[in-house]
Coordinates of C-alpha atoms and ligand atoms in Angstrom, one line a residue:
X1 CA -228.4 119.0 -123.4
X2 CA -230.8 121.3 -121.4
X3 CA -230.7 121.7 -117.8
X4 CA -233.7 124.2 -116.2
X5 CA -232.9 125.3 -112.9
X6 CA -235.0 126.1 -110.1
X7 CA -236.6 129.6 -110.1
X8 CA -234.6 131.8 -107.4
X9 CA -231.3 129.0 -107.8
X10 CA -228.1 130.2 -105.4
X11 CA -225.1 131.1 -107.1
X12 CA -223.0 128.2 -105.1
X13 CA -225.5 125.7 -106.8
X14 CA -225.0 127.5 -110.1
X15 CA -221.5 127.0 -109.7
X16 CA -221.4 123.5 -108.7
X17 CA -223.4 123.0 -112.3
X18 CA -220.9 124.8 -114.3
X19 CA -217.9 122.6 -112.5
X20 CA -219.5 119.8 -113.6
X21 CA -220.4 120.7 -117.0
X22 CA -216.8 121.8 -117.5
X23 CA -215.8 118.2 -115.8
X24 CA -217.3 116.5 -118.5
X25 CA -216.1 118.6 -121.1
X26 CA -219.6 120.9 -121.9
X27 CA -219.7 124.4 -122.2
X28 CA -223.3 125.9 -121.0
X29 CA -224.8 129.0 -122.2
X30 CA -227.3 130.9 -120.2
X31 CA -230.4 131.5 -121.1
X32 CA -233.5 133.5 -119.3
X33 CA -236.5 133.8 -120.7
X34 CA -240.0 135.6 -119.4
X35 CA -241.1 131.9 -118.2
X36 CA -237.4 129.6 -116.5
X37 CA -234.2 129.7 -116.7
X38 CA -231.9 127.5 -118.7
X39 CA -228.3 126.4 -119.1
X40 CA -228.2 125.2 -123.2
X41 CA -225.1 123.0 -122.9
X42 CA -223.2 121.4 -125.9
X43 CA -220.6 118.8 -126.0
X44 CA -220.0 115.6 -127.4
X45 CA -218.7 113.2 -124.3
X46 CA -221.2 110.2 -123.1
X47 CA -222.1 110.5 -119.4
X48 CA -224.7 109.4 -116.9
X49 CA -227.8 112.1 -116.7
X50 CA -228.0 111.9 -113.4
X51 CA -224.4 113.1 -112.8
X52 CA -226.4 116.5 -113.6
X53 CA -230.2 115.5 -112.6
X54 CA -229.0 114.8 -109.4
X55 CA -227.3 118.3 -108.6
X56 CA -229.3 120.8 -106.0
X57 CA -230.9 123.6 -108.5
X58 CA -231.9 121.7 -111.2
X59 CA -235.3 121.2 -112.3
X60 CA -235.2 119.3 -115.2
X61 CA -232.2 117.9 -118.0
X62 CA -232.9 116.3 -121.2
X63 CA -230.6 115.7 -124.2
X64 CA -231.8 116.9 -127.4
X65 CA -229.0 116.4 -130.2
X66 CA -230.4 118.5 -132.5
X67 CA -228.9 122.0 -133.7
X68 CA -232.3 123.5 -132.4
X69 CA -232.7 122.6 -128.7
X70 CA -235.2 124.9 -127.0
X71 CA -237.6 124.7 -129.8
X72 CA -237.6 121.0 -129.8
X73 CA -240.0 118.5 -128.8
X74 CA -237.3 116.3 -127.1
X75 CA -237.0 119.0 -125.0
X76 CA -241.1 119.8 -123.8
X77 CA -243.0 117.6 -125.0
X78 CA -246.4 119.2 -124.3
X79 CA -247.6 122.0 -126.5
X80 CA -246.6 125.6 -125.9
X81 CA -249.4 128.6 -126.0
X82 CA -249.2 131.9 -126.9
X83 CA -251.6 134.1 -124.6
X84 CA -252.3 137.4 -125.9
X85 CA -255.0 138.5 -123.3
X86 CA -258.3 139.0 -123.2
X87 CA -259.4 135.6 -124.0
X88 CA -256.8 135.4 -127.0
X89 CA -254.9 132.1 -127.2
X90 CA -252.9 130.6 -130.3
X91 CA -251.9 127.2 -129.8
X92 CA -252.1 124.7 -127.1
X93 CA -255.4 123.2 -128.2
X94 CA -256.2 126.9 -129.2
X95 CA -256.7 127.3 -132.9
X96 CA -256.4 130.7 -134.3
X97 CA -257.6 132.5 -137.6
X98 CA -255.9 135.8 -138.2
X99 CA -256.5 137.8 -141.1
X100 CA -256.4 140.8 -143.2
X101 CA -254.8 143.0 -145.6
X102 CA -251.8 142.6 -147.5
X103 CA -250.6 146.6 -146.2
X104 CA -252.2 148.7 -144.4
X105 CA -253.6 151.1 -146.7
X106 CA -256.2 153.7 -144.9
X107 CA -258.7 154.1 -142.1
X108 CA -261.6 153.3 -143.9
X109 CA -260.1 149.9 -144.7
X110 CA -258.8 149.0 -141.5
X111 CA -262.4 149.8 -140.0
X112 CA -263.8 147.8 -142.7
X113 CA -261.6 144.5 -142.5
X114 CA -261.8 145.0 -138.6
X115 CA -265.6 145.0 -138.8
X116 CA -265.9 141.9 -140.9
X117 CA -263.5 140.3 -138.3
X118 CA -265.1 140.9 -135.1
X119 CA -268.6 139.8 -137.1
X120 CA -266.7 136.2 -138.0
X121 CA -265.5 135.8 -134.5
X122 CA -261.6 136.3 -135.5
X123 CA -259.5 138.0 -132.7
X124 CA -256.3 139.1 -134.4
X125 CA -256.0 141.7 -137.4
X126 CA -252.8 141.1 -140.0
X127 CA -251.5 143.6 -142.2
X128 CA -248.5 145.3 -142.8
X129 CA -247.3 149.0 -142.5
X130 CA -243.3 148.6 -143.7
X131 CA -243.7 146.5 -146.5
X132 CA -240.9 144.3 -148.2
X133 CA -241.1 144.6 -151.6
X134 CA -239.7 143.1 -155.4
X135 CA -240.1 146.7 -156.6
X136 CA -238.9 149.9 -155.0
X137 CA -241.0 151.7 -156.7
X138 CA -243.9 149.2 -155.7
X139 CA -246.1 150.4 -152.3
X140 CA -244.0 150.2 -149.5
X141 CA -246.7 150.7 -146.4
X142 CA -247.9 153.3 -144.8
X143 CA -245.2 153.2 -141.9
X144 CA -245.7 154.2 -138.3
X145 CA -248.2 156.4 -138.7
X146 CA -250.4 153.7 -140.6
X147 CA -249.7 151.9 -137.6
X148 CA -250.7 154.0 -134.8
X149 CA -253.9 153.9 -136.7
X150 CA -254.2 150.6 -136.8
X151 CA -253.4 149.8 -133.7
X152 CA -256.4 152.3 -132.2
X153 CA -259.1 150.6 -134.8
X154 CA -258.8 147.2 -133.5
X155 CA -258.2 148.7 -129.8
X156 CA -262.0 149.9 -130.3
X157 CA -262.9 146.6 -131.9
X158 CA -261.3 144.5 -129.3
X159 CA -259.2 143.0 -132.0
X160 CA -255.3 142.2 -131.6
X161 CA -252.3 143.5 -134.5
X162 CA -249.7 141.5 -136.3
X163 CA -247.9 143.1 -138.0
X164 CA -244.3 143.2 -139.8
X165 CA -241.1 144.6 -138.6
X166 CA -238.6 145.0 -141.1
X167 CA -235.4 146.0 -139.3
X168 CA -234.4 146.4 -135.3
X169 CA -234.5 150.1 -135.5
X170 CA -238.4 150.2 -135.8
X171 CA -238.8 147.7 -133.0
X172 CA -238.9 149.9 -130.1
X173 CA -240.9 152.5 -132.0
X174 CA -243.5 150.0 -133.0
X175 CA -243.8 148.1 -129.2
X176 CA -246.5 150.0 -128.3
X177 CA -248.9 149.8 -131.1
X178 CA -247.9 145.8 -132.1
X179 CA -249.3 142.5 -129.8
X180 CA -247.3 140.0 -132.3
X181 CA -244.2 141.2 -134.1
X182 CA -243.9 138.9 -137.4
X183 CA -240.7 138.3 -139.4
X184 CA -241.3 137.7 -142.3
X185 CA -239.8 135.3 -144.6
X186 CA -237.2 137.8 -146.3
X187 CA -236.2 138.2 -143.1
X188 CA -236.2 134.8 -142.0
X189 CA -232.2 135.0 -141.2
X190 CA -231.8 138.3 -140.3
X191 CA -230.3 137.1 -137.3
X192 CA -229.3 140.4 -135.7
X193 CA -233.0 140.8 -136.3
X194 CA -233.8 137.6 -134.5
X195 CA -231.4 138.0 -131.3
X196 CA -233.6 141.6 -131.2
X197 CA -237.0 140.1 -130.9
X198 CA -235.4 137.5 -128.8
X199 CA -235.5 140.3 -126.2
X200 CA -238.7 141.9 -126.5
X201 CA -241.7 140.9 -124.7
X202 CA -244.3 140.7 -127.2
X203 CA -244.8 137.2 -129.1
X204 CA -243.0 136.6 -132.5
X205 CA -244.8 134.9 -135.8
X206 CA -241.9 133.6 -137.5
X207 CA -242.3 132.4 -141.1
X208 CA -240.0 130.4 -143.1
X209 CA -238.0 131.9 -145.6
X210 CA -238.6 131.4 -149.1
X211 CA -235.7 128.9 -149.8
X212 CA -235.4 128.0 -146.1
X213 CA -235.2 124.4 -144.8
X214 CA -237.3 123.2 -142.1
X215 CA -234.3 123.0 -140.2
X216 CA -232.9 126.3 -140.8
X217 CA -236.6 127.4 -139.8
X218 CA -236.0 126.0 -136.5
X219 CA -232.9 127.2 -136.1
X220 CA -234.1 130.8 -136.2
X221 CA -236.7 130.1 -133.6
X222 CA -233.6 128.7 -131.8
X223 CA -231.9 132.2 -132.0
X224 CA -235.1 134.3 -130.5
X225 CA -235.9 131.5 -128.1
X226 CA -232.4 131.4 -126.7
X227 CA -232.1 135.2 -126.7
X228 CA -235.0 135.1 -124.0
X229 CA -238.3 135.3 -126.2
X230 CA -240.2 132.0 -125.4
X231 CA -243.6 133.3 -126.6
X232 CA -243.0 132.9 -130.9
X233 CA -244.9 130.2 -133.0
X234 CA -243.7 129.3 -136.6
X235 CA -245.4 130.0 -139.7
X236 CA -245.7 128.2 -143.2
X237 CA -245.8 130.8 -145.9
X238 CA -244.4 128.3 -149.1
X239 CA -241.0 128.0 -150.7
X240 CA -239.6 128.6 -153.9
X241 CA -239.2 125.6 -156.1
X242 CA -239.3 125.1 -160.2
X243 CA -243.1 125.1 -160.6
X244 CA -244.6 128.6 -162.4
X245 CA -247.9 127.6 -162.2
X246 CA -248.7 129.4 -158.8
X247 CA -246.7 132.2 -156.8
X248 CA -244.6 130.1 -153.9
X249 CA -244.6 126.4 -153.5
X250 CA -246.9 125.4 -150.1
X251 CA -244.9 122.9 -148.3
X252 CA -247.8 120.9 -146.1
X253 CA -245.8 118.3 -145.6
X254 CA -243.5 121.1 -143.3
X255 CA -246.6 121.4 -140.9
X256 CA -246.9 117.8 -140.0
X257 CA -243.1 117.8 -139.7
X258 CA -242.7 121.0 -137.9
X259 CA -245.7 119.9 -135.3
X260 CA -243.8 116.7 -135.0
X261 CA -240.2 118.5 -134.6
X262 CA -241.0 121.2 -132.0
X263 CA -243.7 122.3 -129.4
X264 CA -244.0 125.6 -131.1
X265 CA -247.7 126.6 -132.5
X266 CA -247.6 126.3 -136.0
X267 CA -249.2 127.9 -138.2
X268 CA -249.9 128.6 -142.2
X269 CA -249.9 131.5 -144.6
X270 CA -252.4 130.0 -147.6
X271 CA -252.4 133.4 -149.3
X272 CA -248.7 133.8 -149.7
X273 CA -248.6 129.7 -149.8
X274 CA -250.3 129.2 -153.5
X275 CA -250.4 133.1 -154.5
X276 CA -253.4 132.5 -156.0
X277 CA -257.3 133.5 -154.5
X278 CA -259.1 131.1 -156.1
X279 CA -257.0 128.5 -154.2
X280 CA -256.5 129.6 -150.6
X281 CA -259.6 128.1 -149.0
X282 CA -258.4 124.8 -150.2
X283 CA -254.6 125.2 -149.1
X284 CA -255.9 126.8 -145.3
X285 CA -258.3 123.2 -145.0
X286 CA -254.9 120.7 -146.4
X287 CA -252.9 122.8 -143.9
X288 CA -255.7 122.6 -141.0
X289 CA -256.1 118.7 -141.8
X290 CA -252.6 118.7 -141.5
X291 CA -252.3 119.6 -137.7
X292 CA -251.9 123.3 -138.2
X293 CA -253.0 125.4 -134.8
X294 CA -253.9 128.2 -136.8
X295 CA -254.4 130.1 -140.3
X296 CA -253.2 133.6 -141.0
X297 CA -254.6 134.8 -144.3
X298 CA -255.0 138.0 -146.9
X299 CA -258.9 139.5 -146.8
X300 CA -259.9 143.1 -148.5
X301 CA -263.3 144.8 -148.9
X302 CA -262.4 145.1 -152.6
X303 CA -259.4 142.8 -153.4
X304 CA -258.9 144.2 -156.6
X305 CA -258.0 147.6 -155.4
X306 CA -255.9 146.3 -152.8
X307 CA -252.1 148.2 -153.0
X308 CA -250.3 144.5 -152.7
X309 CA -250.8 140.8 -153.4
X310 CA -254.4 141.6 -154.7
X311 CA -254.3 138.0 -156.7
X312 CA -254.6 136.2 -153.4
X313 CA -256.6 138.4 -151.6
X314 CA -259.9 137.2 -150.2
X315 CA -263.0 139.6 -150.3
X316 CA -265.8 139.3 -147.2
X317 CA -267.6 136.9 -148.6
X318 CA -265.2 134.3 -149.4
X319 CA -263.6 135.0 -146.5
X320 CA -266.6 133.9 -144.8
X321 CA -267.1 131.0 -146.3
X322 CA -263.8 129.8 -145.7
X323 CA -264.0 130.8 -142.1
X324 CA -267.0 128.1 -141.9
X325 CA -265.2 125.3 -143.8
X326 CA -262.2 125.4 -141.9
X327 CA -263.7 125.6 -138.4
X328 CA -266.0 122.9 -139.7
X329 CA -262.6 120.9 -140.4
X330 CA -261.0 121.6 -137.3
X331 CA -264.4 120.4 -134.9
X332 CA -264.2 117.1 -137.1
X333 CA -260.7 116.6 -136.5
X334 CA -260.9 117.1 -132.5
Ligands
LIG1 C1 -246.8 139.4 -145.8 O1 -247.2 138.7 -144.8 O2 -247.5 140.2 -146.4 C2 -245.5 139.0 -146.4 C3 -244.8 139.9 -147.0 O3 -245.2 137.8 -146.2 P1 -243.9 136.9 -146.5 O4 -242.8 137.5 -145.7 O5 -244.3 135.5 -146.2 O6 -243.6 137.1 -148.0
LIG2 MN1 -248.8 139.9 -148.7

């Protein structure tokens, strides 16, 4: 069950909640994010809603039965929107392309992905600076540095930064230069990590890990949600399963679920979804068709230089084109 109280609630009303929660056997947790206050309450005992709806304080009570409660759509059942400023939205009715490199790799490409950006319209810049890789003797980013730049490129172009954090040391060192903080999916469990950027005020992207369940997905939205951070959406970046043909397994059928499951934004990852460039535009319009509120994808001036994940890398002009198709799609479907 989830009780929101009353912005500004006394503590005497607080306390008549909690004697009743313990009445009927519950034990509440508090949680207070940037946007309400909640009391997340778990028990097993059948009672009458009202015993709680009806107490001064409380704004709203639902039961959600779930493991996940504050992420679910029994919960709210309206859509919740990221706002980034300056006229940037993800979600609720907003639908959001964000792109660029794999890692962060120098000036002159970060100018030049930028520029291509702002030409096609797209708001918010990917690309990583501390990169998880297979290989420790692969490219591992460019680090903070790389990201300081980064951050004052798109400044100048207007454009926001998503970008990876790795480990909750380099979250306060990184607030400054980051608008979205993603997990990524190696991370997807961290949940130390999670509880962090459950109190930072800066929205999360959140992808599924690689052998994650939707459920377990959900659960770690659960964890940042409930550790204060309302403002995350969840993103679809392919699992691992026994096929060999192409790099991770893209699990549409998780973005129809997902949308149906919680009031998150949702959105996909075709480049790490198939692996494979050839394939991405047709993975980002199956994801878009299937109720996706955004696409976050991996674009290079010259792919084939690119210091990571090169083989699913877009270059401008097929980044282009697929910008077209898939705001083509999403006008059709609306
Ligand atoms: C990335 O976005 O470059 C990345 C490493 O993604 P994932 O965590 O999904 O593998
Ligand atoms: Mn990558």
């Amino acid at each position: 069950m989830i009780i929101q109280l009353k912005p500004g609630i006394t503590t005497t009303d607080k306390e008549t909640i909690l004697a009743r929660l313990s009445a009927i056997g519950y034990k509440a947790t508090e949680v207070h994010t940037q946007k309400a206050f909640y009391m997340v309450c778990i028990g097993k005992n059948e009672f009458d809603l009202r015993l709680i709806g009806s107490l001064p304080g409380v704004e709203d009570v639902h039961r959600v039965s779930e493991s996940y409660k504050l992420v679910s759509r029994k919960w709210k059942v309206g859509e919740s929107g990221i706002d980034l400023g300056d006229g940037v939205r993800i979600g609720n009715g907003a639908f959001s392309l964000m792109a660029g490199p794999c890692s962060i790799e120098s000036e002159e490409q970060v100018r030049s992905v930028a520029k291509h950006l702002a030409g096609n319209n797209i708001r918010i810049m990917r690309g990583g600076v501390f990169k998880p890789r297979s290989s420790p003797y692969a490219f591992r980013g460019m680090g903070l540095e790389g990201l300081k730049m980064f951050s004052s490129v798109c400044r100048e172009h207007g454009i926001k930064i998503v970008t990876e954090v790795m480990q909750v040391s380099q979250i306060s060192e990184m607030l400054d230069y980051v608008d979205v903080f993603q997990v990524g999916a190696r991370n997807s469990q961290n949940f130390n990590l999670l509880d962090e950027l459950g109190r930072v005020d800066k929205p999360i992207l959140l992808k599924r890990g690689m052998s994650g369940t939707v459920d377990e997905l959900l659960q770690s939205a659960e964890y940042i949600f409930s550790a204060g951070n309302e403002r995350l959406m969840l993103c679809e970046r392919g699992i691992r399963s026994y096929e060999t043909a192409y790099r991770n397994t893209f699990d549409v059928n998780a973005i129809a679920v997902l949308k149906e499951k919680s009031h998150l934004p949702v959105i996909a990852d075709p480049s790490h979804g198939i692996g494979l460039r050839e394939h991405v535009p047709a993975i980002a319009l199956a994801a878009t068709a299937a109720g996706a509120d955004g696409v976050i994808y991996e674009v290079h001036e010259k792919p084939e230089e690119a210091l990571s994940d090169a083989q699913q890398t877009l270059n401008f002009s097929e980044s282009a084109q697929m910008i077209e198709k898939v705001r083509r799609l999403k006008e059709i479907l609306t």
